[in-house]
């Protein structure tokens, strides 16, 4: 994979060419995949206040006049890593307690309201603007996905932490792309075994 493709990973390109998550869950998937620890830190799409602002704007999560401070960007990154931890827990382990604390703190200030369309359809919408509204939207998506059951298929890769949507019948996928991360994990185990044998 060349650098151009790597830079598009998690946004225009899915690791392993997997199909993206359905409906609004795709937005939450993009949020988690706005960074990957295998890539240079300066590639973090919400790494600074300016980057976070343009990413949120691009995703329709901020209005044109909304501002983003460095502290806002930092709390977004903290929330992202907590949601990533929750997705990794979908591999079958209990979720990390610190991650739950972060998500709970974000939820404590998030304000959501139920909107009703002309056709009677209801939707969870943020009741505030700005970064608080963006956080509320993301948490609303997390809640919706848990109700539909889609959330259990939103997994964090055991190796690289990418969020991928597991469409396998028995929800057994453990790596974002078996050909990359799966083999990498296996190779490491192989070298470990070989190392301990000598
Ligand atoms: Zn991976």
PDB file of C-alpha atoms and ligand atoms in Angstrom:
ATOM      1  CA  UNK A   1       0.000   0.000   0.000  1.00  0.00           C
ATOM      2  CA  UNK A   2       1.479   3.368  -1.028  1.00  0.00           C
ATOM      3  CA  UNK A   3       1.380   6.552   1.047  1.00  0.00           C
ATOM      4  CA  UNK A   4      -1.512   8.020  -0.915  1.00  0.00           C
ATOM      5  CA  UNK A   5      -3.709   5.024  -0.066  1.00  0.00           C
ATOM      6  CA  UNK A   6      -2.532   5.050   3.553  1.00  0.00           C
ATOM      7  CA  UNK A   7      -3.577   8.676   3.903  1.00  0.00           C
ATOM      8  CA  UNK A   8      -7.038   7.781   2.625  1.00  0.00           C
ATOM      9  CA  UNK A   9      -7.418   4.820   5.012  1.00  0.00           C
ATOM     10  CA  UNK A  10     -10.421   5.054   7.273  1.00  0.00           C
ATOM     11  CA  UNK A  11     -11.983   7.776   5.160  1.00  0.00           C
ATOM     12  CA  UNK A  12     -12.129   6.972   1.437  1.00  0.00           C
ATOM     13  CA  UNK A  13     -10.513   3.538   1.775  1.00  0.00           C
ATOM     14  CA  UNK A  14     -11.633   0.821   4.199  1.00  0.00           C
ATOM     15  CA  UNK A  15      -8.903  -1.385   5.659  1.00  0.00           C
ATOM     16  CA  UNK A  16      -9.093  -4.719   3.868  1.00  0.00           C
ATOM     17  CA  UNK A  17     -11.628  -3.311   1.424  1.00  0.00           C
ATOM     18  CA  UNK A  18     -14.429  -4.177   3.858  1.00  0.00           C
ATOM     19  CA  UNK A  19     -17.830  -2.573   3.289  1.00  0.00           C
ATOM     20  CA  UNK A  20     -18.477   0.405   5.548  1.00  0.00           C
ATOM     21  CA  UNK A  21     -20.911   0.395   8.455  1.00  0.00           C
ATOM     22  CA  UNK A  22     -24.592   0.897   7.564  1.00  0.00           C
ATOM     23  CA  UNK A  23     -26.533   4.145   7.958  1.00  0.00           C
ATOM     24  CA  UNK A  24     -25.379   6.790  10.398  1.00  0.00           C
ATOM     25  CA  UNK A  25     -23.012   4.314  12.060  1.00  0.00           C
ATOM     26  CA  UNK A  26     -20.621   5.050   9.193  1.00  0.00           C
ATOM     27  CA  UNK A  27     -20.084   8.516  10.640  1.00  0.00           C
ATOM     28  CA  UNK A  28     -19.089   7.077  14.020  1.00  0.00           C
ATOM     29  CA  UNK A  29     -16.802   4.631  12.208  1.00  0.00           C
ATOM     30  CA  UNK A  30     -15.131   7.558  10.384  1.00  0.00           C
ATOM     31  CA  UNK A  31     -14.717   9.316  13.730  1.00  0.00           C
ATOM     32  CA  UNK A  32     -12.880   6.348  15.282  1.00  0.00           C
ATOM     33  CA  UNK A  33     -10.836   5.922  12.098  1.00  0.00           C
ATOM     34  CA  UNK A  34      -9.795   9.578  11.978  1.00  0.00           C
ATOM     35  CA  UNK A  35      -6.537   8.280  13.404  1.00  0.00           C
ATOM     36  CA  UNK A  36      -4.564   5.066  13.595  1.00  0.00           C
ATOM     37  CA  UNK A  37      -1.570   4.568  15.860  1.00  0.00           C
ATOM     38  CA  UNK A  38       0.322   2.852  13.040  1.00  0.00           C
ATOM     39  CA  UNK A  39       0.396   6.110  11.069  1.00  0.00           C
ATOM     40  CA  UNK A  40       2.346   9.346  11.739  1.00  0.00           C
ATOM     41  CA  UNK A  41       0.784  11.472  14.482  1.00  0.00           C
ATOM     42  CA  UNK A  42       0.480  14.489  12.186  1.00  0.00           C
ATOM     43  CA  UNK A  43      -1.938  12.472  10.036  1.00  0.00           C
ATOM     44  CA  UNK A  44      -4.526  12.603  12.842  1.00  0.00           C
ATOM     45  CA  UNK A  45      -7.559  14.167  11.155  1.00  0.00           C
ATOM     46  CA  UNK A  46      -8.620  15.813  14.418  1.00  0.00           C
ATOM     47  CA  UNK A  47      -5.074  16.295  15.739  1.00  0.00           C
ATOM     48  CA  UNK A  48      -5.378  20.076  16.127  1.00  0.00           C
ATOM     49  CA  UNK A  49      -8.240  22.520  16.697  1.00  0.00           C
ATOM     50  CA  UNK A  50      -8.137  23.618  13.028  1.00  0.00           C
ATOM     51  CA  UNK A  51      -8.085  20.034  11.735  1.00  0.00           C
ATOM     52  CA  UNK A  52     -10.895  19.001  14.091  1.00  0.00           C
ATOM     53  CA  UNK A  53     -12.964  21.953  12.946  1.00  0.00           C
ATOM     54  CA  UNK A  54     -12.578  21.198   9.253  1.00  0.00           C
ATOM     55  CA  UNK A  55     -13.256  17.473   9.808  1.00  0.00           C
ATOM     56  CA  UNK A  56     -16.437  18.214  11.795  1.00  0.00           C
ATOM     57  CA  UNK A  57     -17.542  20.752   9.187  1.00  0.00           C
ATOM     58  CA  UNK A  58     -16.938  18.288   6.373  1.00  0.00           C
ATOM     59  CA  UNK A  59     -19.111  15.740   8.194  1.00  0.00           C
ATOM     60  CA  UNK A  60     -21.916  18.249   8.768  1.00  0.00           C
ATOM     61  CA  UNK A  61     -21.391  18.120  12.533  1.00  0.00           C
ATOM     62  CA  UNK A  62     -20.648  21.845  12.876  1.00  0.00           C
ATOM     63  CA  UNK A  63     -22.346  24.978  11.560  1.00  0.00           C
ATOM     64  CA  UNK A  64     -20.228  27.517   9.613  1.00  0.00           C
ATOM     65  CA  UNK A  65     -19.746  29.898  12.550  1.00  0.00           C
ATOM     66  CA  UNK A  66     -19.005  27.230  15.174  1.00  0.00           C
ATOM     67  CA  UNK A  67     -15.621  27.355  16.852  1.00  0.00           C
ATOM     68  CA  UNK A  68     -13.329  24.584  18.062  1.00  0.00           C
ATOM     69  CA  UNK A  69     -10.698  25.189  20.748  1.00  0.00           C
ATOM     70  CA  UNK A  70      -7.571  23.129  21.389  1.00  0.00           C
ATOM     71  CA  UNK A  71      -9.309  21.770  24.507  1.00  0.00           C
ATOM     72  CA  UNK A  72     -12.336  20.781  22.386  1.00  0.00           C
ATOM     73  CA  UNK A  73     -10.076  18.903  19.967  1.00  0.00           C
ATOM     74  CA  UNK A  74      -8.376  17.163  22.893  1.00  0.00           C
ATOM     75  CA  UNK A  75     -11.673  16.010  24.384  1.00  0.00           C
ATOM     76  CA  UNK A  76     -12.814  14.789  20.949  1.00  0.00           C
ATOM     77  CA  UNK A  77      -9.632  12.713  20.668  1.00  0.00           C
ATOM     78  CA  UNK A  78     -10.200  11.359  24.173  1.00  0.00           C
ATOM     79  CA  UNK A  79     -13.776  10.419  23.268  1.00  0.00           C
ATOM     80  CA  UNK A  80     -12.565   8.822  20.029  1.00  0.00           C
ATOM     81  CA  UNK A  81     -10.121   6.571  21.867  1.00  0.00           C
ATOM     82  CA  UNK A  82     -12.810   5.644  24.422  1.00  0.00           C
ATOM     83  CA  UNK A  83     -15.240   4.664  21.652  1.00  0.00           C
ATOM     84  CA  UNK A  84     -12.428   2.733  19.971  1.00  0.00           C
ATOM     85  CA  UNK A  85     -11.921   0.841  23.246  1.00  0.00           C
ATOM     86  CA  UNK A  86     -15.636   0.048  23.278  1.00  0.00           C
ATOM     87  CA  UNK A  87     -15.396  -1.269  19.704  1.00  0.00           C
ATOM     88  CA  UNK A  88     -12.381  -3.397  20.647  1.00  0.00           C
ATOM     89  CA  UNK A  89     -14.466  -4.769  23.541  1.00  0.00           C
ATOM     90  CA  UNK A  90     -16.905  -6.021  20.881  1.00  0.00           C
ATOM     91  CA  UNK A  91     -14.295  -8.716  20.263  1.00  0.00           C
ATOM     92  CA  UNK A  92     -15.666 -10.315  23.413  1.00  0.00           C
ATOM     93  CA  UNK A  93     -13.728  -8.772  26.280  1.00  0.00           C
ATOM     94  CA  UNK A  94     -15.254  -6.587  29.005  1.00  0.00           C
ATOM     95  CA  UNK A  95     -14.935  -2.877  28.114  1.00  0.00           C
ATOM     96  CA  UNK A  96     -12.146  -0.805  29.625  1.00  0.00           C
ATOM     97  CA  UNK A  97     -13.377   0.995  32.774  1.00  0.00           C
ATOM     98  CA  UNK A  98     -11.486   4.215  31.942  1.00  0.00           C
ATOM     99  CA  UNK A  99     -13.142   4.329  28.515  1.00  0.00           C
ATOM    100  CA  UNK A 100     -16.567   3.970  30.097  1.00  0.00           C
ATOM    101  CA  UNK A 101     -15.750   6.877  32.433  1.00  0.00           C
ATOM    102  CA  UNK A 102     -14.816   9.096  29.454  1.00  0.00           C
ATOM    103  CA  UNK A 103     -17.971   8.215  27.507  1.00  0.00           C
ATOM    104  CA  UNK A 104     -20.121   8.670  30.601  1.00  0.00           C
ATOM    105  CA  UNK A 105     -18.645  12.132  31.193  1.00  0.00           C
ATOM    106  CA  UNK A 106     -19.345  13.107  27.562  1.00  0.00           C
ATOM    107  CA  UNK A 107     -22.897  11.779  27.880  1.00  0.00           C
ATOM    108  CA  UNK A 108     -23.485  13.758  31.068  1.00  0.00           C
ATOM    109  CA  UNK A 109     -23.268  17.047  29.158  1.00  0.00           C
ATOM    110  CA  UNK A 110     -24.647  15.886  25.790  1.00  0.00           C
ATOM    111  CA  UNK A 111     -28.149  17.128  25.086  1.00  0.00           C
ATOM    112  CA  UNK A 112     -30.313  15.213  22.662  1.00  0.00           C
ATOM    113  CA  UNK A 113     -33.911  15.728  21.688  1.00  0.00           C
ATOM    114  CA  UNK A 114     -36.376  13.613  19.732  1.00  0.00           C
ATOM    115  CA  UNK A 115     -37.398  15.276  16.493  1.00  0.00           C
ATOM    116  CA  UNK A 116     -40.549  14.198  14.662  1.00  0.00           C
ATOM    117  CA  UNK A 117     -40.758  14.438  10.873  1.00  0.00           C
ATOM    118  CA  UNK A 118     -43.889  15.184   8.835  1.00  0.00           C
ATOM    119  CA  UNK A 119     -44.157  11.464   8.151  1.00  0.00           C
ATOM    120  CA  UNK A 120     -44.082  10.750  11.896  1.00  0.00           C
ATOM    121  CA  UNK A 121     -40.559   9.339  11.890  1.00  0.00           C
ATOM    122  CA  UNK A 122     -38.562  10.148  14.979  1.00  0.00           C
ATOM    123  CA  UNK A 123     -34.854  10.912  15.202  1.00  0.00           C
ATOM    124  CA  UNK A 124     -32.358  11.760  17.916  1.00  0.00           C
ATOM    125  CA  UNK A 125     -30.923  15.204  17.290  1.00  0.00           C
ATOM    126  CA  UNK A 126     -28.511  17.386  19.222  1.00  0.00           C
ATOM    127  CA  UNK A 127     -30.193  20.120  21.237  1.00  0.00           C
ATOM    128  CA  UNK A 128     -27.084  22.310  21.241  1.00  0.00           C
ATOM    129  CA  UNK A 129     -24.691  23.584  18.591  1.00  0.00           C
ATOM    130  CA  UNK A 130     -20.929  23.525  18.351  1.00  0.00           C
ATOM    131  CA  UNK A 131     -18.666  20.763  19.602  1.00  0.00           C
ATOM    132  CA  UNK A 132     -21.191  19.828  22.318  1.00  0.00           C
ATOM    133  CA  UNK A 133     -23.750  19.235  19.586  1.00  0.00           C
ATOM    134  CA  UNK A 134     -21.259  17.145  17.579  1.00  0.00           C
ATOM    135  CA  UNK A 135     -20.502  15.004  20.642  1.00  0.00           C
ATOM    136  CA  UNK A 136     -24.243  14.597  21.277  1.00  0.00           C
ATOM    137  CA  UNK A 137     -24.768  13.453  17.664  1.00  0.00           C
ATOM    138  CA  UNK A 138     -21.968  10.881  17.929  1.00  0.00           C
ATOM    139  CA  UNK A 139     -23.346   9.528  21.214  1.00  0.00           C
ATOM    140  CA  UNK A 140     -26.836   9.410  19.682  1.00  0.00           C
ATOM    141  CA  UNK A 141     -25.450   7.251  16.857  1.00  0.00           C
ATOM    142  CA  UNK A 142     -23.757   4.976  19.392  1.00  0.00           C
ATOM    143  CA  UNK A 143     -27.079   4.568  21.206  1.00  0.00           C
ATOM    144  CA  UNK A 144     -29.034   3.916  17.990  1.00  0.00           C
ATOM    145  CA  UNK A 145     -26.517   1.303  16.859  1.00  0.00           C
ATOM    146  CA  UNK A 146     -26.850  -0.470  20.206  1.00  0.00           C
ATOM    147  CA  UNK A 147     -30.652  -0.550  19.781  1.00  0.00           C
ATOM    148  CA  UNK A 148     -30.450  -1.968  16.231  1.00  0.00           C
ATOM    149  CA  UNK A 149     -27.752  -4.453  17.223  1.00  0.00           C
ATOM    150  CA  UNK A 150     -25.359  -3.057  14.603  1.00  0.00           C
ATOM    151  CA  UNK A 151     -23.000  -1.908  17.320  1.00  0.00           C
ATOM    152  CA  UNK A 152     -21.969  -5.494  18.170  1.00  0.00           C
ATOM    153  CA  UNK A 153     -20.616  -5.779  14.620  1.00  0.00           C
ATOM    154  CA  UNK A 154     -18.595  -2.564  14.949  1.00  0.00           C
ATOM    155  CA  UNK A 155     -15.266  -3.949  16.057  1.00  0.00           C
ATOM    156  CA  UNK A 156     -11.898  -2.498  16.809  1.00  0.00           C
ATOM    157  CA  UNK A 157      -9.122  -4.452  15.087  1.00  0.00           C
ATOM    158  CA  UNK A 158      -7.117  -6.414  17.658  1.00  0.00           C
ATOM    159  CA  UNK A 159      -3.926  -5.338  15.945  1.00  0.00           C
ATOM    160  CA  UNK A 160      -4.242  -1.787  14.655  1.00  0.00           C
ATOM    161  CA  UNK A 161      -7.413  -0.499  16.338  1.00  0.00           C
ATOM    162  CA  UNK A 162      -9.229   0.369  13.125  1.00  0.00           C
ATOM    163  CA  UNK A 163     -13.010   0.224  13.488  1.00  0.00           C
ATOM    164  CA  UNK A 164     -14.474  -2.162  10.946  1.00  0.00           C
ATOM    165  CA  UNK A 165     -17.956  -3.487  10.387  1.00  0.00           C
ATOM    166  CA  UNK A 166     -18.023  -7.266  10.764  1.00  0.00           C
ATOM    167  CA  UNK A 167     -20.507  -8.730   8.285  1.00  0.00           C
ATOM    168  CA  UNK A 168     -19.440 -12.333   8.879  1.00  0.00           C
ATOM    169  CA  UNK A 169     -22.306 -14.690   9.709  1.00  0.00           C
ATOM    170  CA  UNK A 170     -21.133 -15.563  13.204  1.00  0.00           C
ATOM    171  CA  UNK A 171     -19.494 -12.189  13.972  1.00  0.00           C
ATOM    172  CA  UNK A 172     -16.099 -13.866  14.167  1.00  0.00           C
ATOM    173  CA  UNK A 173     -13.829 -11.376  12.378  1.00  0.00           C
ATOM    174  CA  UNK A 174     -10.997 -10.233  14.643  1.00  0.00           C
ATOM    175  CA  UNK A 175      -8.838  -8.183  12.287  1.00  0.00           C
ATOM    176  CA  UNK A 176      -9.605  -5.298   9.971  1.00  0.00           C
ATOM    177  CA  UNK A 177      -7.895  -7.089   7.102  1.00  0.00           C
ATOM    178  CA  UNK A 178      -6.773 -10.653   7.624  1.00  0.00           C
ATOM    179  CA  UNK A 179      -4.167 -10.294   4.900  1.00  0.00           C
ATOM    180  CA  UNK A 180      -2.456  -7.414   6.706  1.00  0.00           C
ATOM    181  CA  UNK A 181      -3.180  -7.392  10.430  1.00  0.00           C
ATOM    182  CA  UNK A 182      -4.054 -11.080  10.796  1.00  0.00           C
ATOM    183  CA  UNK A 183      -0.811 -12.143   9.210  1.00  0.00           C
ATOM    184  CA  UNK A 184       1.137  -9.558  11.158  1.00  0.00           C
ATOM    185  CA  UNK A 185      -0.273 -10.944  14.415  1.00  0.00           C
ATOM    186  CA  UNK A 186       0.436 -14.491  13.340  1.00  0.00           C
ATOM    187  CA  UNK A 187       3.986 -13.606  12.308  1.00  0.00           C
ATOM    188  CA  UNK A 188       4.592 -12.006  15.691  1.00  0.00           C
ATOM    189  CA  UNK A 189       3.278 -15.113  17.459  1.00  0.00           C
ATOM    190  CA  UNK A 190       5.495 -17.202  15.197  1.00  0.00           C
ATOM    191  CA  UNK A 191       8.582 -15.170  16.007  1.00  0.00           C
ATOM    192  CA  UNK A 192       7.693 -15.238  19.708  1.00  0.00           C
ATOM    193  CA  UNK A 193       7.395 -19.004  19.632  1.00  0.00           C
ATOM    194  CA  UNK A 194      10.601 -19.324  17.670  1.00  0.00           C
ATOM    195  CA  UNK A 195      12.326 -16.899  20.003  1.00  0.00           C
ATOM    196  CA  UNK A 196      11.315 -18.815  23.135  1.00  0.00           C
ATOM    197  CA  UNK A 197      12.344 -22.109  21.520  1.00  0.00           C
ATOM    198  CA  UNK A 198      15.942 -21.051  20.998  1.00  0.00           C
TER     199      UNK A 198
HETATM  200 ZN1  LIG B   1      -6.018  -3.958  11.661  1.00  0.00          ZN
END
